[in-house]
Coordinates of C-alpha atoms in Angstrom, one line a residue:
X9 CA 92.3 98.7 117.8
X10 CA 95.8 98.0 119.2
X11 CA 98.0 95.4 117.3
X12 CA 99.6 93.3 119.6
X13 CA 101.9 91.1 117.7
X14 CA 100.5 87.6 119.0
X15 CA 99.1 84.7 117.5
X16 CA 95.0 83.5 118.2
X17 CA 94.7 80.5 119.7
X18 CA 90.5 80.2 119.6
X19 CA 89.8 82.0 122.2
X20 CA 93.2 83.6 123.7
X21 CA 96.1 85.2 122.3
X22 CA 99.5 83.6 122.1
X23 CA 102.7 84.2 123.8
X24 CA 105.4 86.5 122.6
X25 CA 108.3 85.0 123.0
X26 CA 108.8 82.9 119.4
X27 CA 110.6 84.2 116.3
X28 CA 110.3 87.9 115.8
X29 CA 108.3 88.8 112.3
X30 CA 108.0 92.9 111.5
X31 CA 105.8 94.5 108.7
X32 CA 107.6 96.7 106.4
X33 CA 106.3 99.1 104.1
X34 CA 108.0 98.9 100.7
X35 CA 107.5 102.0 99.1
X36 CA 109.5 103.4 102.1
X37 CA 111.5 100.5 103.3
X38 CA 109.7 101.7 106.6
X39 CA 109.7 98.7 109.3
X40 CA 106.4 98.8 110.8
X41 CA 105.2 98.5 114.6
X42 CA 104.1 96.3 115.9
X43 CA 106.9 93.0 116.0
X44 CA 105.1 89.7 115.7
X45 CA 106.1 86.8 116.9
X46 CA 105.7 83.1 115.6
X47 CA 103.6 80.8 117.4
X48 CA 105.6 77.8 119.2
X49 CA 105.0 74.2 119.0
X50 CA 102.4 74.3 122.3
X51 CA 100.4 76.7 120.5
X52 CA 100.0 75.2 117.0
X53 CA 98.8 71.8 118.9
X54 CA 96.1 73.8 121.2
X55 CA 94.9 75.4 118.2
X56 CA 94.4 72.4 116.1
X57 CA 93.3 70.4 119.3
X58 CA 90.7 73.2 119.8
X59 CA 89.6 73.1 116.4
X60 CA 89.1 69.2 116.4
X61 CA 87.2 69.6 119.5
X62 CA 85.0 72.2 117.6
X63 CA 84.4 70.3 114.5
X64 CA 81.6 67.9 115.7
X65 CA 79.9 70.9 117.1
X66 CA 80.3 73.3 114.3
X67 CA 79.8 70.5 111.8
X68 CA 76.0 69.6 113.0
X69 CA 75.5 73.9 113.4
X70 CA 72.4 74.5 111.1
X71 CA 73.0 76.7 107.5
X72 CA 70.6 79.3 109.1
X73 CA 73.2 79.3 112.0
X74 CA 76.6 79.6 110.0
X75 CA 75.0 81.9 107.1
X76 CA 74.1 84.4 110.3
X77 CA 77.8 83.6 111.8
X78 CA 79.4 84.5 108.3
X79 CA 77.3 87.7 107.8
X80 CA 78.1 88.6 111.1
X81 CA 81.9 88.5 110.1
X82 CA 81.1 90.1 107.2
X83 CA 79.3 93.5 108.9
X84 CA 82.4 93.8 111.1
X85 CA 84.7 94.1 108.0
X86 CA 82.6 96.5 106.9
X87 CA 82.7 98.6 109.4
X88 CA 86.6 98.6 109.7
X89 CA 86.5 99.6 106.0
X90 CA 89.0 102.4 106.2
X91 CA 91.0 101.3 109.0
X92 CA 91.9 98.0 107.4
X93 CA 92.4 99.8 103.9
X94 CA 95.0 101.9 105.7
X95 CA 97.0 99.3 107.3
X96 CA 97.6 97.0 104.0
X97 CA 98.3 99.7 102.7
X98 CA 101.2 100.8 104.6
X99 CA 102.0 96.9 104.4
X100 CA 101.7 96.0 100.6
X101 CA 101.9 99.9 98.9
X102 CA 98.7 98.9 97.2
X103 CA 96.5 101.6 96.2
X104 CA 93.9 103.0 98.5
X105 CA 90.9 102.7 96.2
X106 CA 92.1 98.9 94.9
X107 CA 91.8 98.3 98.8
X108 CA 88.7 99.5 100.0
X109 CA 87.3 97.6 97.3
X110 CA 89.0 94.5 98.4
X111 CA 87.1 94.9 101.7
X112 CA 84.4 94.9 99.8
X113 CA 84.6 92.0 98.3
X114 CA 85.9 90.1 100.8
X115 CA 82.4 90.6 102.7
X116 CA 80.6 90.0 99.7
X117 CA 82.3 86.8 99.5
X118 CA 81.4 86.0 103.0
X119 CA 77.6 86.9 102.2
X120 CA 77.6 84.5 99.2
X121 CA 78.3 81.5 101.4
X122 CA 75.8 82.9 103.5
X123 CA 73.2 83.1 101.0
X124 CA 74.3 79.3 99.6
X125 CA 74.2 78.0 102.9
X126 CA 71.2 79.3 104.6
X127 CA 69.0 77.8 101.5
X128 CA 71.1 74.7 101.8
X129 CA 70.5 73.4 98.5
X130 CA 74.3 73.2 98.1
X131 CA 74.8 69.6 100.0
X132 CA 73.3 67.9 96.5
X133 CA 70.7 65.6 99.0
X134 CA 70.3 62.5 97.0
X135 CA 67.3 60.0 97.5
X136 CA 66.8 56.3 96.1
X137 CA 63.8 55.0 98.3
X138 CA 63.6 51.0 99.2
X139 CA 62.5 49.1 96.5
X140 CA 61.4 46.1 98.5
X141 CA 59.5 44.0 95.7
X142 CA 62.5 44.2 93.3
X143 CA 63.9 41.0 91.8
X144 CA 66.6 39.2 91.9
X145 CA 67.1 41.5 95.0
X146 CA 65.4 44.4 96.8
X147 CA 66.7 47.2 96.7
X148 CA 67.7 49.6 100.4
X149 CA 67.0 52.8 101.5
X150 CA 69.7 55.2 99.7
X151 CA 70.5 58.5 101.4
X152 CA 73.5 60.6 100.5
X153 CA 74.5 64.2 101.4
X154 CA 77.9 66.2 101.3
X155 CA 79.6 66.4 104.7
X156 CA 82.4 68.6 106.1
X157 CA 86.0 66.9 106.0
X158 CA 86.9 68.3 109.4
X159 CA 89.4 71.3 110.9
X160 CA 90.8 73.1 107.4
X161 CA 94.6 74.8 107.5
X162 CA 94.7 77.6 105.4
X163 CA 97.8 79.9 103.4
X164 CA 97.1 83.1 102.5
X165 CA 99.1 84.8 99.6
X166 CA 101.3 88.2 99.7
X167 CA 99.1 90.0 97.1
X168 CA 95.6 89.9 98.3
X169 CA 95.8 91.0 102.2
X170 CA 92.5 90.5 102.1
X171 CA 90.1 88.9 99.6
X172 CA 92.5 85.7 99.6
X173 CA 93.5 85.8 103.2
X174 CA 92.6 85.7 107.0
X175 CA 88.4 86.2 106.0
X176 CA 89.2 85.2 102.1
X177 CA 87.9 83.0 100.0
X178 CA 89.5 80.0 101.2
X179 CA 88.4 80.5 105.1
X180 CA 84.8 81.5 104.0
X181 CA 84.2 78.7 101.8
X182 CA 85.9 76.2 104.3
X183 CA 83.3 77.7 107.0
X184 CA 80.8 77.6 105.3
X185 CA 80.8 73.9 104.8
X186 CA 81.2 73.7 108.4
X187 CA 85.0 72.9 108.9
X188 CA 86.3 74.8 111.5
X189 CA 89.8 77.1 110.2
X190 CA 93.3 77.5 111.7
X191 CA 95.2 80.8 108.8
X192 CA 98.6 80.7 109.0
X193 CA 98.9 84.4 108.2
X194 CA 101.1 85.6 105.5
X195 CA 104.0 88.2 107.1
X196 CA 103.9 90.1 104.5
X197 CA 100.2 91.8 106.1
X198 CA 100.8 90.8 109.6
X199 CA 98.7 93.8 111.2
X200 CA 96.0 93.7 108.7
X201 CA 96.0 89.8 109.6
X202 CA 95.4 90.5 113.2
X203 CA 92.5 92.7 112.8
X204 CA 90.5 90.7 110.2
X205 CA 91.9 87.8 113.1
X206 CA 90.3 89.9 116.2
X207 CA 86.8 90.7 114.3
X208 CA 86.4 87.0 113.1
X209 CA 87.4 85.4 117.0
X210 CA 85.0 88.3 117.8
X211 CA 82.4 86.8 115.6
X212 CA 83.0 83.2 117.0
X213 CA 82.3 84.4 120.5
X214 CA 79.2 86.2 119.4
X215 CA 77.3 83.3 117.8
X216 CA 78.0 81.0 121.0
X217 CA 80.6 78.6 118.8
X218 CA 83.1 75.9 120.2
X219 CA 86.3 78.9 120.1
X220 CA 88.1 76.3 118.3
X221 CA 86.3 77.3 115.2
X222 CA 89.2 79.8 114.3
X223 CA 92.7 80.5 115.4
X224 CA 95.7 82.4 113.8
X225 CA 99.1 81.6 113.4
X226 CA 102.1 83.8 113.2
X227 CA 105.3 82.1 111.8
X228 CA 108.8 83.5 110.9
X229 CA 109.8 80.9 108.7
X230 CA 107.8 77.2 107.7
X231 CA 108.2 75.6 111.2
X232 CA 104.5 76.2 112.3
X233 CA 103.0 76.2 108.9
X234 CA 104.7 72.7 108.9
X235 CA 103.8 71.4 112.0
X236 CA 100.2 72.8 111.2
X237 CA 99.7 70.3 107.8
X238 CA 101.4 67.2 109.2
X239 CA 99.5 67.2 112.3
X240 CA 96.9 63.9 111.9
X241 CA 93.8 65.6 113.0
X242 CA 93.8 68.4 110.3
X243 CA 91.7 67.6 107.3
X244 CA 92.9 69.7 104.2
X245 CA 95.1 72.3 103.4
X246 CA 94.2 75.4 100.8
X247 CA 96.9 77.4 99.8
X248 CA 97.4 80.4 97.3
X249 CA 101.1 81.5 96.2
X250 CA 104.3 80.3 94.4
X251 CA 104.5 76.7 92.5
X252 CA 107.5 76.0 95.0
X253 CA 105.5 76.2 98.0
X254 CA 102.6 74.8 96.9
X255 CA 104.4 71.9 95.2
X256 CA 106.4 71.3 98.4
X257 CA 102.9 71.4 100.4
X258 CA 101.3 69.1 98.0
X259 CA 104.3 66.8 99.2
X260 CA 103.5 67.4 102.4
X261 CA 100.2 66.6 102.4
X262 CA 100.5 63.3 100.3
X263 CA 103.8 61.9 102.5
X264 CA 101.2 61.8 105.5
X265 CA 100.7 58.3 106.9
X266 CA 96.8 59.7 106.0
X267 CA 97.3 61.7 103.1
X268 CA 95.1 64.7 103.0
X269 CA 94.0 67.0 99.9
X270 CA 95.7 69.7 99.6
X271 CA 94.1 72.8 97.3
X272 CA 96.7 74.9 96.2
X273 CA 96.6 77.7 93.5
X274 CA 100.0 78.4 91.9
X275 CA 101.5 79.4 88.7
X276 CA 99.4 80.5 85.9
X277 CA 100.8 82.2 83.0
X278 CA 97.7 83.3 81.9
X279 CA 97.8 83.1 78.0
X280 CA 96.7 85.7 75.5
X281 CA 96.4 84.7 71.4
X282 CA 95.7 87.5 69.5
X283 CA 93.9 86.7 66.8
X284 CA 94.2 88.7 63.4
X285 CA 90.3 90.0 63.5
X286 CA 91.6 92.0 66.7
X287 CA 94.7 93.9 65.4
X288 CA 92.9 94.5 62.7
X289 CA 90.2 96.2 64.0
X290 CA 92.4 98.7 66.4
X291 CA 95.3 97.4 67.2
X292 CA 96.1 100.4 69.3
X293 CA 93.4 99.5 71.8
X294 CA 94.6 96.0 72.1
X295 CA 97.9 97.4 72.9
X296 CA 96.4 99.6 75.4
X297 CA 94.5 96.6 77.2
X298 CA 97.2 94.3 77.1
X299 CA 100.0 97.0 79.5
X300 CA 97.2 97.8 81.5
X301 CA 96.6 94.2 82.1
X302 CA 99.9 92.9 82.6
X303 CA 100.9 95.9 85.0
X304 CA 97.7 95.5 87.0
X305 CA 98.8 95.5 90.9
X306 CA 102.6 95.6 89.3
X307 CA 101.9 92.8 88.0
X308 CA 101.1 91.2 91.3
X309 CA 98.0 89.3 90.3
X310 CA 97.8 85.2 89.5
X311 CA 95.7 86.0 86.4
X312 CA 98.4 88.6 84.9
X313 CA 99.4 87.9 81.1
X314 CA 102.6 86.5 80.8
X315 CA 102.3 85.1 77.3
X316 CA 100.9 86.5 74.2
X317 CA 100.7 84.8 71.0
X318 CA 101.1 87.4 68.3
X319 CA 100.3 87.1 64.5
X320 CA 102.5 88.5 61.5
X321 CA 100.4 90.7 59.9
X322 CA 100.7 94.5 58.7
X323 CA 99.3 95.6 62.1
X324 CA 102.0 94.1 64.1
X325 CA 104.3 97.0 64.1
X326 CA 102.5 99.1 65.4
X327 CA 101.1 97.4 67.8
X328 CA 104.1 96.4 69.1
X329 CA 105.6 100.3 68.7
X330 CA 102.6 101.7 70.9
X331 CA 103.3 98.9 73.4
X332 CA 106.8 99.4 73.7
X333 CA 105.8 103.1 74.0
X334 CA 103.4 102.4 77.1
X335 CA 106.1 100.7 78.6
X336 CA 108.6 103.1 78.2
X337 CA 106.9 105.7 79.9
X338 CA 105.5 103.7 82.4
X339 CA 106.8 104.7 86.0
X340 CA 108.5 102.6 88.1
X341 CA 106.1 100.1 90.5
X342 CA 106.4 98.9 93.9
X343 CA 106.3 95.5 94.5
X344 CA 104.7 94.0 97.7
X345 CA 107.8 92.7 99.3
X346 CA 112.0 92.9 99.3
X347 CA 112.5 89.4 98.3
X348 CA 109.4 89.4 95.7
X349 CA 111.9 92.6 94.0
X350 CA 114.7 90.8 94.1
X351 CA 113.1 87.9 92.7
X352 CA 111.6 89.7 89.8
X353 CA 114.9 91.5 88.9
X354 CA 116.6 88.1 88.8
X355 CA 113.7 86.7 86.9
X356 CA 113.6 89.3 83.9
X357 CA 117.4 89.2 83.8
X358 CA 117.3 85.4 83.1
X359 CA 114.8 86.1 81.0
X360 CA 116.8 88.3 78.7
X361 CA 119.5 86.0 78.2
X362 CA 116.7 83.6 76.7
X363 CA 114.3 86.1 74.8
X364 CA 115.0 89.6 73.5
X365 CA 114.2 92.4 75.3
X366 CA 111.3 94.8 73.3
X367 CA 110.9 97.7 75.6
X368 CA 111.6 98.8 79.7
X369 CA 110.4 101.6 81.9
X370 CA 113.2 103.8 82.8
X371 CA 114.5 103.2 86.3
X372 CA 114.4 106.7 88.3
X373 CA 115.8 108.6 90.9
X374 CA 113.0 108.3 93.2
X375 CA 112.2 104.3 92.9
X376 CA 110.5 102.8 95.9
X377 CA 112.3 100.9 98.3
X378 CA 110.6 97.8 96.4
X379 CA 111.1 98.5 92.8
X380 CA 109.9 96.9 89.4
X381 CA 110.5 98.5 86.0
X382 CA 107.7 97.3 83.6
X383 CA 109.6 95.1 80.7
X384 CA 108.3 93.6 77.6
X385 CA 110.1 90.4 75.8
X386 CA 110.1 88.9 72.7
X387 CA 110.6 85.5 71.3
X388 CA 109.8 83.1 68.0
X389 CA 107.7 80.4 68.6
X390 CA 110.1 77.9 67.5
X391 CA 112.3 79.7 70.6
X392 CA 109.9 79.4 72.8
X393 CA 108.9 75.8 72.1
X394 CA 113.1 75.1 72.6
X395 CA 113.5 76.0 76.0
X396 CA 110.7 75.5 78.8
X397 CA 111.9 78.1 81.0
X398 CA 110.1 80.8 78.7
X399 CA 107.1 79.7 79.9
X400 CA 107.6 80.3 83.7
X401 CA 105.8 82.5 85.5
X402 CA 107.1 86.2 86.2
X403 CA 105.4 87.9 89.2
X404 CA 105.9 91.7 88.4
X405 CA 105.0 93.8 85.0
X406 CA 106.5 91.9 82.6
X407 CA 105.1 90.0 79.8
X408 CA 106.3 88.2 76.6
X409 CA 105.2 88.4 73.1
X410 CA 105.9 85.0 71.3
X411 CA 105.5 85.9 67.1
X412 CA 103.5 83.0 65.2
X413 CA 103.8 82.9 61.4
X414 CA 100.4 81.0 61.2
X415 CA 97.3 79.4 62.0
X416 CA 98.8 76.1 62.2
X417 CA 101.5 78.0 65.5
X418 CA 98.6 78.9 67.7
X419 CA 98.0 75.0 67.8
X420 CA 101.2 74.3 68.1
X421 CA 101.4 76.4 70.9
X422 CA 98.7 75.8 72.5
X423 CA 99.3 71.9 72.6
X424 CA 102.9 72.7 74.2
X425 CA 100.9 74.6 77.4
X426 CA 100.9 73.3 80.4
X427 CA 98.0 73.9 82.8
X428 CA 96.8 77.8 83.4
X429 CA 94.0 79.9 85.2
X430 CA 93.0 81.5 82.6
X431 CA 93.3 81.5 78.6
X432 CA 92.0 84.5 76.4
X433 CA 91.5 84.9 72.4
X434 CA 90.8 88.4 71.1
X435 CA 89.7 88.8 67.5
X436 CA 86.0 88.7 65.5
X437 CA 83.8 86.4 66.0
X438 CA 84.8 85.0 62.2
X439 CA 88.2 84.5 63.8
X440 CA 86.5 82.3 67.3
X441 CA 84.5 80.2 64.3
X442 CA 87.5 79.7 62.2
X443 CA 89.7 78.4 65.2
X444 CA 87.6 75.9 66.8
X445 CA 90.1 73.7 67.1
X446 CA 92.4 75.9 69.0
X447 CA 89.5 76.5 71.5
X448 CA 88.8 72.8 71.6
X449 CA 92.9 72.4 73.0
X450 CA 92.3 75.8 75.3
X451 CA 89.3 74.2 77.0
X452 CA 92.0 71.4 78.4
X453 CA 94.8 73.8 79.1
X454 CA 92.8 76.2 81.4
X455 CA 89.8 76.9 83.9
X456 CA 88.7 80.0 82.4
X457 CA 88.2 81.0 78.7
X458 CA 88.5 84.4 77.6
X459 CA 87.1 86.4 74.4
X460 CA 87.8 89.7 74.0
X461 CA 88.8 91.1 77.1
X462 CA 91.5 90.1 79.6
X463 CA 92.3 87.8 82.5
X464 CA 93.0 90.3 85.3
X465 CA 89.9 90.8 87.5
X466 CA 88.1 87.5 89.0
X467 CA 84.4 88.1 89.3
X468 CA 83.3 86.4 92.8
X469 CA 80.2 84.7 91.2
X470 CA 78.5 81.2 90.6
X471 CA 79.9 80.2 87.5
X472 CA 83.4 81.9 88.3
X473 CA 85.9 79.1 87.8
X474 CA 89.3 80.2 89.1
X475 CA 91.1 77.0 88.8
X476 CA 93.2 75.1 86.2
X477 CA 95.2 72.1 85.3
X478 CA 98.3 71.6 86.8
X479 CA 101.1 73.7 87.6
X480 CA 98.1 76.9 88.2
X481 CA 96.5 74.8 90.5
X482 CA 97.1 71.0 92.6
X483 CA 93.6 70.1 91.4
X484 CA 92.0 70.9 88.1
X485 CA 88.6 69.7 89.3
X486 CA 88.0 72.7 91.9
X487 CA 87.6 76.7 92.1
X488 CA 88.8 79.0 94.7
X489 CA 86.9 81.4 93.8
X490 CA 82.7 81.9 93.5
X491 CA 80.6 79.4 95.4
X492 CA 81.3 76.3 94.2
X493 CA 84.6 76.7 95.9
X494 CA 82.6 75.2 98.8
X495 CA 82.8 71.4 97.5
X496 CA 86.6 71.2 98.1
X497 CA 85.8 71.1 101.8
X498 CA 83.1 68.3 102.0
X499 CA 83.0 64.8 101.1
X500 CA 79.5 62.8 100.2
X501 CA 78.4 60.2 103.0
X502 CA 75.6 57.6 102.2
X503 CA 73.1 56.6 104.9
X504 CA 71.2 53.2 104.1
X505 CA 68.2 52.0 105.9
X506 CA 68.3 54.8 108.3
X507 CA 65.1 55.6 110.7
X508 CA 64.0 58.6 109.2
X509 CA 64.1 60.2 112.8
X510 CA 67.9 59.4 112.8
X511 CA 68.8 61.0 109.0
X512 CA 69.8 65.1 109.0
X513 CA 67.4 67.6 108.4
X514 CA 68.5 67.5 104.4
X515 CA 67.4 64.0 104.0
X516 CA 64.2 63.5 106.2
X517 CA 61.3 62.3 104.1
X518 CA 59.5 65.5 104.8
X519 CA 62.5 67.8 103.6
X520 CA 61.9 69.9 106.5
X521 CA 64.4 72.7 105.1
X522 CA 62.7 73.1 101.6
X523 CA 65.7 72.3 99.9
X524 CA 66.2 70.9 96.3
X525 CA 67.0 66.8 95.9
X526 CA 67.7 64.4 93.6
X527 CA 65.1 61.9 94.1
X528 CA 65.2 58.7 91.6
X529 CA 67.2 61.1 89.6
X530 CA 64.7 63.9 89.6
X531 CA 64.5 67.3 90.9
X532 CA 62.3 67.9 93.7
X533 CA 61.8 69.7 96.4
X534 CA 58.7 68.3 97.6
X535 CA 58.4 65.6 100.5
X536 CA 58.5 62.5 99.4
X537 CA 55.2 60.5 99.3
X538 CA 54.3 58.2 102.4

């Protein structure tokens, strides 16, 4: 396909006249072809406008409908595998393979709504029939099913051009609940943006839907993005990327004269306690796992580990010698943007003033024009406990080994935790039964517990919680991630005495759609008696 450079207002493309935006590729420092250009204060109103005027539509559209809309979507990916592998690549440096299978799963993400909303089961139908003869007072007809909240804005992140963006988890899960999207794409993937844009506006046209179900918006710097979450007829905002921006789009979403949720996934540290039973049993291995982990995507990923609890124990040398080693020798990596490098340099060389530094790659002659050295710190816990900025996220390959002298530390540290994605114990199974306390504060410090393995890699599944307490996410309640991420789009409405002509399909006494309801508090998917 030819890139064009323009935004997607439903149907049309946008003008090319607002602020200029260029790709760049930063292993080369390349600028890429073509220049973008933001979308200006007309074009963010038709798009929301269109997507208001889509919502009643697309909100009645039957599951059958939208699953066969989403898969559609999904086959067109597909079949731009390679060509959409290429272009992030050449606009994030990411490796080829890592890419191709990001395609992957952002269709297979696509086809999991499908699946969920095709059976249907997933609107949690709830049934209390009229109990007319009931004293002191009868009792009405009780009908309640989850409904869309209305036109979704979404922010994709730098480091996943794909899973997490234009077609990602956020947009698919908002569709499939029935809320038409408007993406403010991410500038860092503006070309791989457009043509996950052009297949999905394809997609819309193809299934006979309002074209205000999706639009695309280019923007240079937060005027758009702005305009796009303060404007009254969006519903909610989901957003993936830096505690800054997400904290100052919470703001934005809550200073509203109708204050709106706003989903945002943020900073996670990820932490990783290391449990005596593991270094016992090889601590090379945990060494190993640990740098491969942290220097996953360069350290790019929101589930990296950027603090690990460490025991004194006689296999702590050499654990930490073979770790320092890996590091070492590690070459230098390529981080998705300029500012993200400059960031992480200025980040690790705070750092050192606060923590010492253990080990760091060797910086070479051939660097990329977007470089990261991978860097190990370490710390006491009493240190780390003294002075909060320890515990900030880093994104690049770095991590930070904080020594504990006992048992009694993990708790400590634990309790001093804020809110994370992910938390991860490695040891024996004697060690999970002898800290049950630890894993008792864990459980209210993070989404997703670990044991024995590590955070990096986020299974798209129905049990996957990718969520946290706050700062890794705005609420801890939700996932981004697997299909439950569907509930953060769709609010319950009740329906009382309603002609059973006049309910939805999911709430009709002869449950029509075969689904599964909660009638008098039971399971059922049979029609309810006459």
């Amino acid at each position: 396909m030819t890139l064009t450079g323009r935004s997607f207002i439903g149907s049309r493309r946008g003008a090319a006249g607002g602020a200029p935006i260029h790709g760049m590729n930063p292993a080369s420092g390349q600028q890429l072809d073509p220049m973008y250009f933001s979308a200006s204060p007309a074009e963010v109103e038709e798009a929301v406008n269109l997507a208001a005027q889509a919502f009643p539509v697309y909100a009645a559209t039957s599951g059958k409908a939208k699953a066969a809309f989403l898969r559609s979507i999904a086959s067109a990916l597909d079949a731009m595998q390679q060509q959409l592998a290429e272009r992030a690549h050449l606009e994030t440096a990411l490796p080829m393979p890592r890419l191709l299978g990001e395609v992957t799963r952002t269709t297979g993400q696509l086809r999991v709504f499908a699946s969920l909303v095709e059976e249907g089961s997933w609107v949690d139908a709830r049934i209390d029939p009229p109990l007319p003869d009931r004293k002191p007072l009868p009792r009405p007809d009780l009908r309640s099913m989850l409904r869309p909240l209305g036109p979704v804005v979404v922010f994709g992140p730098s480091n996943f051009p794909l899973a997490f963006s234009v077609a990602g988890t956020d947009t698919a899960s908002a569709l499939a609940a029935g809320c038409p999207v408007i993406v403010k794409a991410h500038s860092a993937h503006p070309g791989t943006s457009e043509m996950v844009a052009e297949a999905m506006q394809k997609a819309v046209a193809e299934a006979g839907l309002p074209e205000g179900v999706f639009s695309l918006i280019y923007d240079a710097g937060i005027e758009a993005g702005a305009a796009l979450v303060r404007h009254p007829l969006v519903q909610a905002v989901a957003f993936t990327g830096s505690l800054g921006a997400g904290r100052a789009l919470m703001d934005m979403t809550a200073a509203r004269s109708h204050p709106i949720p706003c989903f945002a996934e943020m900073a996670s540290c990820n932490p990783v306690f290391i449990l005596p039973g593991a270094l016992a049993k090889d601590a090379e291995s945990v060494a190993q796992g640990l740098f491969n982990s942290f220097t996953l995507g360069a350290g790019q990923m929101c589930t990296k580990p950027g603090i690990v609890l460490l025991p004194e124990q006689k296999e702590t040398p050499a654990f930490s010698a073979r770790l320092a080693e890996l590091v070492t020798q590690a070459q230098p990596f390529t981080l998705l943007t300029a500012g993200i490098a400059r960031a992480y340099a200025s980040a690790t060389s705070e750092r050192g003033k606060h923590a010492a530094l253990a080990a760091k790659a060797s910086a070479t002659e051939a660097a990329p024009a977007c470089p990261a050295n991978a860097q190990v710190f370490t710390t006491t816990l009493n240190e780390f406990l003294r002075q909060p900025e320890l515990s900030e996220e880093i994104f690049g390959p770095d991590t930070l080994l904080v020594h504990c002298d006992s048992p009694d530390e993990y708790l400590r540290a634990a309790k001093a935790l804020d809110g994370h994605l992910t938390a991860t114990v490695l040891g024996s199974e004697e060690d999970l039964a002898a800290h049950r306390e630890l894993i008792a504060v864990l459980e209210q410090k993070a989404g997703r517990l670990i044991f024995n393995g590590f955070p990096t890699g986020v299974e798209v599944a129905h049990a996957m919680v990718h969520g946290g307490p706050y700062p890794s996410t705005s609420d801890s309640r939700y996932t981004s991630v697997g299909s439950a991420a569907i509930y953060r789009f769709a609010r319950p409405v009740c329906f009382q005495n309603f002609p059973d002509a006049q309910l939805p399909e999911e709430l009709k006494a002869a449950n029509p759609l075969g689904i599964s309801r909660l009638v008098e508090g039971a399971r059922s998917r049979e029609p309810l008696a006459r």
